[in-house]
């Protein structure tokens, strides 16, 4: 939304300047680039050679002749004309008024008055919007900036190689993009409302899990409430060969590869898949394979003690 607000401000400023520039150039053409017009004073239009113009009125015996002169456009391109008009427009809109170009004719002064009114409104809105954007920085943004500073200090103080630096930055970029990071506020809700919110947020994920898709809403809510969100960047290992299995992991986005002891990918887990379920049956079971994130992955993780407690509490 912040980027969108900046885009809107830029669009308003450029559009207002464009239309005021067009208005100034239009009034110059209406006034035929007279000697006191801004285009003539700025050197865009110069006086041509004088010539003798004659006109014979109806019924007259002799022609009436007088010295006239023409005006012609200099060799300046349309781009130069537009930039000059835009310069005049913004010096008027911003009330800077350098004085090298000013409004002297009646038409120019009328356009300048309108531009001053538009400029006051536009730039008052710009200041107000920028102030509101600065004040709208919430706790999440503040914690994000704090975490970024801590990460920069952490990387700098430990002199990590470039590969690890990129992985660290990628992890926190993914962490800040997590759209469910506001779930901490659910702890403040009453139990019934909290369970309904959990069931709604994770409804699609739970339906994709085979052992939970037919469970009651109470059981689903209990599992959702006990699970925590974890993320993993692409090519990072979630569980390695020989590691103790102590968590049940459910994939909610992305895909995970199963890698055997020879480094070959044997299977791919996608949305709704799970692994680590052996921890519910064996206490000190170690993994015979490795699980590696094929893409950026978001997971729901349930520790073994909590899983056993839920299985004992609900016999479904």
PDB file of C-alpha atoms in Angstrom:
ATOM      1  CA  UNK A   1       0.000   0.000   0.000  1.00  0.00           C
ATOM      2  CA  UNK A   2       2.899   2.326   0.689  1.00  0.00           C
ATOM      3  CA  UNK A   3       4.273   1.825  -2.807  1.00  0.00           C
ATOM      4  CA  UNK A   4       0.790   2.423  -4.203  1.00  0.00           C
ATOM      5  CA  UNK A   5       0.482   5.707  -2.271  1.00  0.00           C
ATOM      6  CA  UNK A   6       3.843   6.886  -3.583  1.00  0.00           C
ATOM      7  CA  UNK A   7       2.761   5.971  -7.114  1.00  0.00           C
ATOM      8  CA  UNK A   8      -0.466   7.955  -6.677  1.00  0.00           C
ATOM      9  CA  UNK A   9       1.422  11.008  -5.402  1.00  0.00           C
ATOM     10  CA  UNK A  10       3.835  10.842  -8.332  1.00  0.00           C
ATOM     11  CA  UNK A  11       0.934  10.516 -10.766  1.00  0.00           C
ATOM     12  CA  UNK A  12      -0.897  13.519  -9.285  1.00  0.00           C
ATOM     13  CA  UNK A  13       2.213  15.729  -9.334  1.00  0.00           C
ATOM     14  CA  UNK A  14       3.206  14.846 -12.899  1.00  0.00           C
ATOM     15  CA  UNK A  15      -0.363  15.098 -14.224  1.00  0.00           C
ATOM     16  CA  UNK A  16      -0.987  18.492 -12.654  1.00  0.00           C
ATOM     17  CA  UNK A  17       2.312  19.808 -14.017  1.00  0.00           C
ATOM     18  CA  UNK A  18       1.538  18.469 -17.484  1.00  0.00           C
ATOM     19  CA  UNK A  19      -1.903  20.090 -17.693  1.00  0.00           C
ATOM     20  CA  UNK A  20      -0.689  23.440 -16.373  1.00  0.00           C
ATOM     21  CA  UNK A  21       2.184  23.381 -18.903  1.00  0.00           C
ATOM     22  CA  UNK A  22      -0.313  22.682 -21.692  1.00  0.00           C
ATOM     23  CA  UNK A  23      -2.487  25.549 -20.459  1.00  0.00           C
ATOM     24  CA  UNK A  24       0.433  27.999 -20.500  1.00  0.00           C
ATOM     25  CA  UNK A  25       1.413  26.955 -24.014  1.00  0.00           C
ATOM     26  CA  UNK A  26      -2.203  27.126 -25.183  1.00  0.00           C
ATOM     27  CA  UNK A  27      -2.625  30.702 -23.945  1.00  0.00           C
ATOM     28  CA  UNK A  28       0.618  31.609 -25.744  1.00  0.00           C
ATOM     29  CA  UNK A  29      -0.792  30.296 -29.023  1.00  0.00           C
ATOM     30  CA  UNK A  30      -4.086  32.099 -28.434  1.00  0.00           C
ATOM     31  CA  UNK A  31      -2.175  35.347 -27.950  1.00  0.00           C
ATOM     32  CA  UNK A  32      -0.157  34.574 -31.125  1.00  0.00           C
ATOM     33  CA  UNK A  33       3.155  34.749 -29.249  1.00  0.00           C
ATOM     34  CA  UNK A  34       3.043  38.499 -28.832  1.00  0.00           C
ATOM     35  CA  UNK A  35       6.024  40.521 -27.670  1.00  0.00           C
ATOM     36  CA  UNK A  36       4.937  40.384 -24.009  1.00  0.00           C
ATOM     37  CA  UNK A  37       4.069  36.668 -24.100  1.00  0.00           C
ATOM     38  CA  UNK A  38       6.253  34.219 -22.184  1.00  0.00           C
ATOM     39  CA  UNK A  39       7.199  32.203 -25.272  1.00  0.00           C
ATOM     40  CA  UNK A  40       8.587  35.313 -26.925  1.00  0.00           C
ATOM     41  CA  UNK A  41      10.451  36.407 -23.798  1.00  0.00           C
ATOM     42  CA  UNK A  42      11.902  32.926 -23.411  1.00  0.00           C
ATOM     43  CA  UNK A  43      13.232  32.950 -26.964  1.00  0.00           C
ATOM     44  CA  UNK A  44      11.051  30.177 -28.337  1.00  0.00           C
ATOM     45  CA  UNK A  45       9.514  32.515 -30.914  1.00  0.00           C
ATOM     46  CA  UNK A  46      11.373  35.360 -32.654  1.00  0.00           C
ATOM     47  CA  UNK A  47      10.292  38.203 -34.891  1.00  0.00           C
ATOM     48  CA  UNK A  48      10.764  37.556 -38.611  1.00  0.00           C
ATOM     49  CA  UNK A  49      11.561  40.005 -41.372  1.00  0.00           C
ATOM     50  CA  UNK A  50       9.191  42.891 -42.001  1.00  0.00           C
ATOM     51  CA  UNK A  51       7.105  42.913 -45.151  1.00  0.00           C
ATOM     52  CA  UNK A  52       4.651  45.317 -46.825  1.00  0.00           C
ATOM     53  CA  UNK A  53       1.079  44.174 -46.468  1.00  0.00           C
ATOM     54  CA  UNK A  54      -1.614  45.765 -48.691  1.00  0.00           C
ATOM     55  CA  UNK A  55      -5.353  45.512 -48.467  1.00  0.00           C
ATOM     56  CA  UNK A  56      -8.005  46.950 -50.877  1.00  0.00           C
ATOM     57  CA  UNK A  57     -11.299  47.811 -49.225  1.00  0.00           C
ATOM     58  CA  UNK A  58     -14.545  47.499 -51.169  1.00  0.00           C
ATOM     59  CA  UNK A  59     -15.277  50.671 -53.118  1.00  0.00           C
ATOM     60  CA  UNK A  60     -11.823  52.120 -52.450  1.00  0.00           C
ATOM     61  CA  UNK A  61      -9.696  53.459 -55.294  1.00  0.00           C
ATOM     62  CA  UNK A  62      -6.305  52.911 -53.665  1.00  0.00           C
ATOM     63  CA  UNK A  63      -4.963  50.076 -51.597  1.00  0.00           C
ATOM     64  CA  UNK A  64      -4.021  50.638 -47.979  1.00  0.00           C
ATOM     65  CA  UNK A  65      -0.536  49.362 -47.277  1.00  0.00           C
ATOM     66  CA  UNK A  66       1.339  49.078 -43.985  1.00  0.00           C
ATOM     67  CA  UNK A  67       4.507  47.447 -42.737  1.00  0.00           C
ATOM     68  CA  UNK A  68       3.840  44.085 -41.110  1.00  0.00           C
ATOM     69  CA  UNK A  69       6.072  41.373 -39.793  1.00  0.00           C
ATOM     70  CA  UNK A  70       5.762  37.645 -39.293  1.00  0.00           C
ATOM     71  CA  UNK A  71       6.784  35.398 -36.407  1.00  0.00           C
ATOM     72  CA  UNK A  72       8.392  32.083 -36.857  1.00  0.00           C
ATOM     73  CA  UNK A  73       9.387  29.231 -34.593  1.00  0.00           C
ATOM     74  CA  UNK A  74      13.066  28.887 -33.950  1.00  0.00           C
ATOM     75  CA  UNK A  75      14.926  25.656 -34.626  1.00  0.00           C
ATOM     76  CA  UNK A  76      14.036  24.407 -31.141  1.00  0.00           C
ATOM     77  CA  UNK A  77      12.166  21.105 -31.128  1.00  0.00           C
ATOM     78  CA  UNK A  78       8.779  20.355 -29.589  1.00  0.00           C
ATOM     79  CA  UNK A  79      10.658  18.737 -26.722  1.00  0.00           C
ATOM     80  CA  UNK A  80      12.314  22.070 -25.846  1.00  0.00           C
ATOM     81  CA  UNK A  81       8.951  23.813 -26.009  1.00  0.00           C
ATOM     82  CA  UNK A  82       7.394  21.256 -23.684  1.00  0.00           C
ATOM     83  CA  UNK A  83      10.258  21.393 -21.177  1.00  0.00           C
ATOM     84  CA  UNK A  84      10.072  25.207 -21.110  1.00  0.00           C
ATOM     85  CA  UNK A  85       6.314  25.099 -20.516  1.00  0.00           C
ATOM     86  CA  UNK A  86       6.753  22.426 -17.840  1.00  0.00           C
ATOM     87  CA  UNK A  87       9.431  24.513 -16.140  1.00  0.00           C
ATOM     88  CA  UNK A  88       7.086  27.510 -16.120  1.00  0.00           C
ATOM     89  CA  UNK A  89       4.299  25.280 -14.761  1.00  0.00           C
ATOM     90  CA  UNK A  90       6.269  23.847 -11.846  1.00  0.00           C
ATOM     91  CA  UNK A  91       7.801  27.159 -10.817  1.00  0.00           C
ATOM     92  CA  UNK A  92       4.228  28.405 -10.584  1.00  0.00           C
ATOM     93  CA  UNK A  93       2.749  25.304  -8.910  1.00  0.00           C
ATOM     94  CA  UNK A  94       5.471  25.216  -6.265  1.00  0.00           C
ATOM     95  CA  UNK A  95       5.333  29.036  -5.813  1.00  0.00           C
ATOM     96  CA  UNK A  96       9.118  29.185  -6.373  1.00  0.00           C
ATOM     97  CA  UNK A  97       8.944  31.791  -9.127  1.00  0.00           C
ATOM     98  CA  UNK A  98      12.570  32.287 -10.174  1.00  0.00           C
ATOM     99  CA  UNK A  99      11.583  35.339 -12.206  1.00  0.00           C
ATOM    100  CA  UNK A 100      13.190  34.346 -15.509  1.00  0.00           C
ATOM    101  CA  UNK A 101       9.708  33.501 -16.821  1.00  0.00           C
ATOM    102  CA  UNK A 102       6.677  35.214 -15.350  1.00  0.00           C
ATOM    103  CA  UNK A 103       3.049  35.880 -16.163  1.00  0.00           C
ATOM    104  CA  UNK A 104       2.520  39.344 -17.699  1.00  0.00           C
ATOM    105  CA  UNK A 105      -0.490  39.078 -19.995  1.00  0.00           C
ATOM    106  CA  UNK A 106      -4.034  38.751 -18.706  1.00  0.00           C
ATOM    107  CA  UNK A 107      -4.349  35.200 -20.016  1.00  0.00           C
ATOM    108  CA  UNK A 108      -1.116  34.116 -18.390  1.00  0.00           C
ATOM    109  CA  UNK A 109      -2.155  35.597 -15.051  1.00  0.00           C
ATOM    110  CA  UNK A 110      -5.486  33.775 -15.149  1.00  0.00           C
ATOM    111  CA  UNK A 111      -3.678  30.471 -15.798  1.00  0.00           C
ATOM    112  CA  UNK A 112      -1.150  31.302 -13.065  1.00  0.00           C
ATOM    113  CA  UNK A 113      -3.912  31.955 -10.515  1.00  0.00           C
ATOM    114  CA  UNK A 114      -5.501  28.617 -11.306  1.00  0.00           C
ATOM    115  CA  UNK A 115      -2.112  26.918 -11.080  1.00  0.00           C
ATOM    116  CA  UNK A 116      -1.447  28.452  -7.664  1.00  0.00           C
ATOM    117  CA  UNK A 117      -4.754  27.121  -6.356  1.00  0.00           C
ATOM    118  CA  UNK A 118      -4.076  23.667  -7.810  1.00  0.00           C
ATOM    119  CA  UNK A 119      -0.515  23.682  -6.494  1.00  0.00           C
ATOM    120  CA  UNK A 120      -1.627  24.587  -2.980  1.00  0.00           C
ATOM    121  CA  UNK A 121      -4.104  21.694  -2.932  1.00  0.00           C
ATOM    122  CA  UNK A 122      -1.759  19.169  -4.546  1.00  0.00           C
ATOM    123  CA  UNK A 123       1.273  19.816  -2.400  1.00  0.00           C
ATOM    124  CA  UNK A 124      -0.808  20.101   0.775  1.00  0.00           C
ATOM    125  CA  UNK A 125      -2.129  16.644  -0.069  1.00  0.00           C
ATOM    126  CA  UNK A 126       1.402  15.398  -0.721  1.00  0.00           C
ATOM    127  CA  UNK A 127       2.636  16.605   2.664  1.00  0.00           C
ATOM    128  CA  UNK A 128      -0.412  15.150   4.419  1.00  0.00           C
ATOM    129  CA  UNK A 129      -0.059  11.783   2.704  1.00  0.00           C
ATOM    130  CA  UNK A 130       3.657  11.539   3.432  1.00  0.00           C
ATOM    131  CA  UNK A 131       3.020  12.391   7.082  1.00  0.00           C
ATOM    132  CA  UNK A 132       0.310   9.764   7.295  1.00  0.00           C
ATOM    133  CA  UNK A 133       2.590   7.172   5.699  1.00  0.00           C
ATOM    134  CA  UNK A 134       5.309   7.885   8.243  1.00  0.00           C
ATOM    135  CA  UNK A 135       2.868   7.649  11.145  1.00  0.00           C
ATOM    136  CA  UNK A 136       1.253   4.450   9.851  1.00  0.00           C
ATOM    137  CA  UNK A 137       4.351   2.337  10.464  1.00  0.00           C
ATOM    138  CA  UNK A 138       2.987  -0.417  12.704  1.00  0.00           C
ATOM    139  CA  UNK A 139       4.722  -2.803  15.053  1.00  0.00           C
ATOM    140  CA  UNK A 140       5.376  -5.332  12.311  1.00  0.00           C
ATOM    141  CA  UNK A 141       7.233  -2.759  10.188  1.00  0.00           C
ATOM    142  CA  UNK A 142       9.142  -1.534  13.232  1.00  0.00           C
ATOM    143  CA  UNK A 143      10.161  -5.080  14.141  1.00  0.00           C
ATOM    144  CA  UNK A 144      11.115  -5.689  10.513  1.00  0.00           C
ATOM    145  CA  UNK A 145      13.489  -2.712  10.469  1.00  0.00           C
ATOM    146  CA  UNK A 146      14.933  -3.775  13.809  1.00  0.00           C
ATOM    147  CA  UNK A 147      15.468  -7.332  12.560  1.00  0.00           C
ATOM    148  CA  UNK A 148      17.144  -6.077   9.367  1.00  0.00           C
ATOM    149  CA  UNK A 149      19.591  -3.975  11.393  1.00  0.00           C
ATOM    150  CA  UNK A 150      20.329  -6.940  13.640  1.00  0.00           C
ATOM    151  CA  UNK A 151      20.868  -9.157  10.600  1.00  0.00           C
ATOM    152  CA  UNK A 152      23.275  -6.678   9.013  1.00  0.00           C
ATOM    153  CA  UNK A 153      25.263  -6.437  12.242  1.00  0.00           C
ATOM    154  CA  UNK A 154      25.227 -10.226  12.627  1.00  0.00           C
ATOM    155  CA  UNK A 155      26.519 -10.790   9.090  1.00  0.00           C
ATOM    156  CA  UNK A 156      29.170  -8.096   9.384  1.00  0.00           C
ATOM    157  CA  UNK A 157      30.489  -9.187  12.770  1.00  0.00           C
ATOM    158  CA  UNK A 158      30.882 -12.869  11.816  1.00  0.00           C
ATOM    159  CA  UNK A 159      32.316 -12.286   8.302  1.00  0.00           C
ATOM    160  CA  UNK A 160      30.089 -14.833   6.592  1.00  0.00           C
ATOM    161  CA  UNK A 161      30.881 -15.797   2.989  1.00  0.00           C
ATOM    162  CA  UNK A 162      28.643 -14.452   0.256  1.00  0.00           C
ATOM    163  CA  UNK A 163      26.713 -17.709  -0.142  1.00  0.00           C
ATOM    164  CA  UNK A 164      25.616 -17.762   3.505  1.00  0.00           C
ATOM    165  CA  UNK A 165      24.856 -14.049   3.439  1.00  0.00           C
ATOM    166  CA  UNK A 166      22.491 -14.525   0.518  1.00  0.00           C
ATOM    167  CA  UNK A 167      20.760 -17.425   2.256  1.00  0.00           C
ATOM    168  CA  UNK A 168      20.316 -15.419   5.452  1.00  0.00           C
ATOM    169  CA  UNK A 169      18.838 -12.461   3.601  1.00  0.00           C
ATOM    170  CA  UNK A 170      16.611 -14.745   1.556  1.00  0.00           C
ATOM    171  CA  UNK A 171      15.291 -16.408   4.707  1.00  0.00           C
ATOM    172  CA  UNK A 172      14.320 -13.128   6.342  1.00  0.00           C
ATOM    173  CA  UNK A 173      12.798 -11.808   3.127  1.00  0.00           C
ATOM    174  CA  UNK A 174      10.625 -14.892   3.097  1.00  0.00           C
ATOM    175  CA  UNK A 175       9.891 -14.473   6.792  1.00  0.00           C
ATOM    176  CA  UNK A 176       8.656 -10.915   6.358  1.00  0.00           C
ATOM    177  CA  UNK A 177       6.464 -11.917   3.439  1.00  0.00           C
ATOM    178  CA  UNK A 178       4.664 -14.452   5.578  1.00  0.00           C
ATOM    179  CA  UNK A 179       1.039 -13.436   5.527  1.00  0.00           C
ATOM    180  CA  UNK A 180       0.147 -15.319   8.723  1.00  0.00           C
ATOM    181  CA  UNK A 181       2.643 -13.674  11.049  1.00  0.00           C
ATOM    182  CA  UNK A 182      -0.156 -11.828  12.827  1.00  0.00           C
ATOM    183  CA  UNK A 183      -1.515 -15.041  14.356  1.00  0.00           C
ATOM    184  CA  UNK A 184      -0.143 -14.095  17.784  1.00  0.00           C
ATOM    185  CA  UNK A 185      -3.197 -11.915  18.343  1.00  0.00           C
ATOM    186  CA  UNK A 186      -5.398 -15.031  18.292  1.00  0.00           C
ATOM    187  CA  UNK A 187      -4.196 -15.897  21.782  1.00  0.00           C
ATOM    188  CA  UNK A 188      -6.143 -12.919  23.098  1.00  0.00           C
ATOM    189  CA  UNK A 189      -9.479 -14.218  21.782  1.00  0.00           C
ATOM    190  CA  UNK A 190     -11.939 -16.328  23.786  1.00  0.00           C
ATOM    191  CA  UNK A 191     -11.541 -20.094  23.183  1.00  0.00           C
ATOM    192  CA  UNK A 192     -14.600 -20.599  20.992  1.00  0.00           C
ATOM    193  CA  UNK A 193     -13.837 -17.652  18.726  1.00  0.00           C
ATOM    194  CA  UNK A 194     -10.151 -18.573  18.623  1.00  0.00           C
ATOM    195  CA  UNK A 195     -10.956 -22.126  17.522  1.00  0.00           C
ATOM    196  CA  UNK A 196     -13.247 -20.855  14.768  1.00  0.00           C
ATOM    197  CA  UNK A 197     -10.523 -18.505  13.509  1.00  0.00           C
ATOM    198  CA  UNK A 198      -7.931 -21.283  13.474  1.00  0.00           C
ATOM    199  CA  UNK A 199     -10.296 -23.581  11.621  1.00  0.00           C
ATOM    200  CA  UNK A 200     -11.004 -20.882   9.029  1.00  0.00           C
ATOM    201  CA  UNK A 201      -7.359 -19.890   8.491  1.00  0.00           C
ATOM    202  CA  UNK A 202      -6.126 -23.463   8.055  1.00  0.00           C
ATOM    203  CA  UNK A 203      -9.255 -24.980   6.534  1.00  0.00           C
ATOM    204  CA  UNK A 204      -7.696 -25.755   3.142  1.00  0.00           C
ATOM    205  CA  UNK A 205      -4.480 -27.117   4.655  1.00  0.00           C
ATOM    206  CA  UNK A 206      -6.282 -29.374   7.116  1.00  0.00           C
ATOM    207  CA  UNK A 207      -8.625 -30.754   4.458  1.00  0.00           C
ATOM    208  CA  UNK A 208      -5.585 -31.839   2.441  1.00  0.00           C
ATOM    209  CA  UNK A 209      -4.115 -33.848   5.365  1.00  0.00           C
ATOM    210  CA  UNK A 210      -5.449 -37.427   5.138  1.00  0.00           C
ATOM    211  CA  UNK A 211      -5.704 -38.156   8.882  1.00  0.00           C
ATOM    212  CA  UNK A 212      -7.459 -34.836   9.628  1.00  0.00           C
ATOM    213  CA  UNK A 213      -9.789 -34.278   6.679  1.00  0.00           C
ATOM    214  CA  UNK A 214     -12.562 -36.387   8.247  1.00  0.00           C
ATOM    215  CA  UNK A 215     -11.958 -35.236  11.809  1.00  0.00           C
ATOM    216  CA  UNK A 216     -14.432 -33.086  13.712  1.00  0.00           C
ATOM    217  CA  UNK A 217     -14.079 -29.312  13.900  1.00  0.00           C
ATOM    218  CA  UNK A 218     -12.983 -29.594  17.540  1.00  0.00           C
ATOM    219  CA  UNK A 219     -10.095 -31.903  16.642  1.00  0.00           C
ATOM    220  CA  UNK A 220      -9.086 -29.750  13.694  1.00  0.00           C
ATOM    221  CA  UNK A 221      -9.088 -26.625  15.835  1.00  0.00           C
ATOM    222  CA  UNK A 222      -6.983 -28.356  18.494  1.00  0.00           C
ATOM    223  CA  UNK A 223      -4.376 -29.415  15.941  1.00  0.00           C
ATOM    224  CA  UNK A 224      -4.343 -25.973  14.307  1.00  0.00           C
ATOM    225  CA  UNK A 225      -3.901 -24.227  17.628  1.00  0.00           C
ATOM    226  CA  UNK A 226      -0.978 -26.482  18.590  1.00  0.00           C
ATOM    227  CA  UNK A 227       0.896 -26.120  15.315  1.00  0.00           C
ATOM    228  CA  UNK A 228       3.474 -23.421  14.647  1.00  0.00           C
ATOM    229  CA  UNK A 229       4.493 -21.908  11.324  1.00  0.00           C
ATOM    230  CA  UNK A 230       7.968 -22.426   9.954  1.00  0.00           C
ATOM    231  CA  UNK A 231       9.492 -21.418   6.634  1.00  0.00           C
ATOM    232  CA  UNK A 232      12.392 -22.781   4.666  1.00  0.00           C
ATOM    233  CA  UNK A 233      14.158 -21.363   1.626  1.00  0.00           C
ATOM    234  CA  UNK A 234      14.670 -23.331  -1.543  1.00  0.00           C
ATOM    235  CA  UNK A 235      17.554 -25.867  -1.473  1.00  0.00           C
ATOM    236  CA  UNK A 236      17.780 -25.791   2.336  1.00  0.00           C
ATOM    237  CA  UNK A 237      17.427 -29.042   4.273  1.00  0.00           C
ATOM    238  CA  UNK A 238      14.464 -29.454   6.638  1.00  0.00           C
ATOM    239  CA  UNK A 239      15.501 -32.856   7.981  1.00  0.00           C
ATOM    240  CA  UNK A 240      18.825 -34.564   7.256  1.00  0.00           C
ATOM    241  CA  UNK A 241      19.859 -38.184   7.155  1.00  0.00           C
ATOM    242  CA  UNK A 242      20.496 -39.538  10.678  1.00  0.00           C
ATOM    243  CA  UNK A 243      18.692 -36.680  12.447  1.00  0.00           C
ATOM    244  CA  UNK A 244      16.260 -37.488  15.244  1.00  0.00           C
ATOM    245  CA  UNK A 245      12.625 -37.253  14.132  1.00  0.00           C
ATOM    246  CA  UNK A 246      10.803 -35.234  16.789  1.00  0.00           C
ATOM    247  CA  UNK A 247       8.238 -33.234  14.777  1.00  0.00           C
ATOM    248  CA  UNK A 248       5.290 -33.804  12.491  1.00  0.00           C
ATOM    249  CA  UNK A 249       5.562 -31.461   9.512  1.00  0.00           C
ATOM    250  CA  UNK A 250       2.660 -30.510   7.194  1.00  0.00           C
ATOM    251  CA  UNK A 251       3.438 -28.604   3.975  1.00  0.00           C
ATOM    252  CA  UNK A 252       1.121 -25.637   3.391  1.00  0.00           C
ATOM    253  CA  UNK A 253       2.899 -24.097   0.397  1.00  0.00           C
ATOM    254  CA  UNK A 254       5.788 -25.021  -1.873  1.00  0.00           C
ATOM    255  CA  UNK A 255       7.295 -28.462  -2.396  1.00  0.00           C
ATOM    256  CA  UNK A 256       9.827 -30.690  -0.603  1.00  0.00           C
ATOM    257  CA  UNK A 257      12.119 -33.341  -2.058  1.00  0.00           C
ATOM    258  CA  UNK A 258      12.938 -36.670  -0.413  1.00  0.00           C
ATOM    259  CA  UNK A 259      16.645 -37.378  -0.939  1.00  0.00           C
ATOM    260  CA  UNK A 260      18.099 -40.848  -0.242  1.00  0.00           C
ATOM    261  CA  UNK A 261      21.548 -41.672   1.085  1.00  0.00           C
ATOM    262  CA  UNK A 262      22.944 -41.579  -2.463  1.00  0.00           C
ATOM    263  CA  UNK A 263      21.759 -38.033  -3.075  1.00  0.00           C
ATOM    264  CA  UNK A 264      18.983 -39.054  -5.456  1.00  0.00           C
ATOM    265  CA  UNK A 265      15.526 -37.441  -5.321  1.00  0.00           C
ATOM    266  CA  UNK A 266      13.035 -40.256  -4.784  1.00  0.00           C
ATOM    267  CA  UNK A 267       9.822 -38.367  -4.135  1.00  0.00           C
ATOM    268  CA  UNK A 268       8.321 -34.883  -4.030  1.00  0.00           C
ATOM    269  CA  UNK A 269       5.931 -33.648  -1.337  1.00  0.00           C
ATOM    270  CA  UNK A 270       3.492 -30.854  -2.195  1.00  0.00           C
ATOM    271  CA  UNK A 271       0.614 -28.967  -0.580  1.00  0.00           C
ATOM    272  CA  UNK A 272      -1.098 -31.050   2.122  1.00  0.00           C
ATOM    273  CA  UNK A 273       1.645 -33.681   2.329  1.00  0.00           C
ATOM    274  CA  UNK A 274       3.271 -34.487   5.647  1.00  0.00           C
ATOM    275  CA  UNK A 275       6.276 -36.349   7.016  1.00  0.00           C
ATOM    276  CA  UNK A 276       7.836 -37.090  10.383  1.00  0.00           C
ATOM    277  CA  UNK A 277       4.789 -39.074  11.541  1.00  0.00           C
ATOM    278  CA  UNK A 278       7.056 -41.846  12.813  1.00  0.00           C
ATOM    279  CA  UNK A 279       7.764 -39.750  15.878  1.00  0.00           C
ATOM    280  CA  UNK A 280       4.271 -40.677  17.116  1.00  0.00           C
ATOM    281  CA  UNK A 281       5.200 -44.376  17.201  1.00  0.00           C
ATOM    282  CA  UNK A 282       8.913 -44.398  18.015  1.00  0.00           C
ATOM    283  CA  UNK A 283      10.636 -42.311  20.634  1.00  0.00           C
ATOM    284  CA  UNK A 284      14.165 -42.125  19.295  1.00  0.00           C
ATOM    285  CA  UNK A 285      13.578 -42.747  15.618  1.00  0.00           C
ATOM    286  CA  UNK A 286      16.196 -41.266  13.273  1.00  0.00           C
ATOM    287  CA  UNK A 287      15.555 -40.352   9.678  1.00  0.00           C
ATOM    288  CA  UNK A 288      16.790 -42.734   7.000  1.00  0.00           C
ATOM    289  CA  UNK A 289      16.509 -40.054   4.301  1.00  0.00           C
ATOM    290  CA  UNK A 290      16.832 -36.299   3.955  1.00  0.00           C
ATOM    291  CA  UNK A 291      14.081 -33.784   3.221  1.00  0.00           C
ATOM    292  CA  UNK A 292      15.129 -30.758   1.173  1.00  0.00           C
ATOM    293  CA  UNK A 293      13.045 -27.741   0.156  1.00  0.00           C
ATOM    294  CA  UNK A 294      12.576 -27.790  -3.610  1.00  0.00           C
ATOM    295  CA  UNK A 295      11.048 -24.295  -3.535  1.00  0.00           C
ATOM    296  CA  UNK A 296      10.382 -21.778  -0.788  1.00  0.00           C
ATOM    297  CA  UNK A 297       8.271 -23.741   1.691  1.00  0.00           C
ATOM    298  CA  UNK A 298       5.827 -22.821   4.453  1.00  0.00           C
ATOM    299  CA  UNK A 299       5.096 -25.586   6.959  1.00  0.00           C
ATOM    300  CA  UNK A 300       2.978 -26.320   9.996  1.00  0.00           C
ATOM    301  CA  UNK A 301       5.074 -28.038  12.643  1.00  0.00           C
ATOM    302  CA  UNK A 302       3.777 -30.113  15.559  1.00  0.00           C
ATOM    303  CA  UNK A 303       6.329 -31.249  18.185  1.00  0.00           C
ATOM    304  CA  UNK A 304       6.212 -34.881  19.307  1.00  0.00           C
ATOM    305  CA  UNK A 305       5.048 -34.266  22.918  1.00  0.00           C
ATOM    306  CA  UNK A 306       2.159 -32.104  21.708  1.00  0.00           C
ATOM    307  CA  UNK A 307       1.262 -34.649  19.014  1.00  0.00           C
ATOM    308  CA  UNK A 308       1.127 -37.473  21.567  1.00  0.00           C
ATOM    309  CA  UNK A 309      -0.999 -35.374  23.906  1.00  0.00           C
ATOM    310  CA  UNK A 310      -3.491 -34.639  21.134  1.00  0.00           C
ATOM    311  CA  UNK A 311      -3.635 -38.282  20.045  1.00  0.00           C
ATOM    312  CA  UNK A 312      -4.315 -39.363  23.623  1.00  0.00           C
ATOM    313  CA  UNK A 313      -6.939 -36.652  24.115  1.00  0.00           C
ATOM    314  CA  UNK A 314      -8.894 -37.417  20.942  1.00  0.00           C
ATOM    315  CA  UNK A 315      -9.581 -40.983  19.882  1.00  0.00           C
ATOM    316  CA  UNK A 316     -10.900 -40.081  16.424  1.00  0.00           C
TER     317      UNK A 316
END
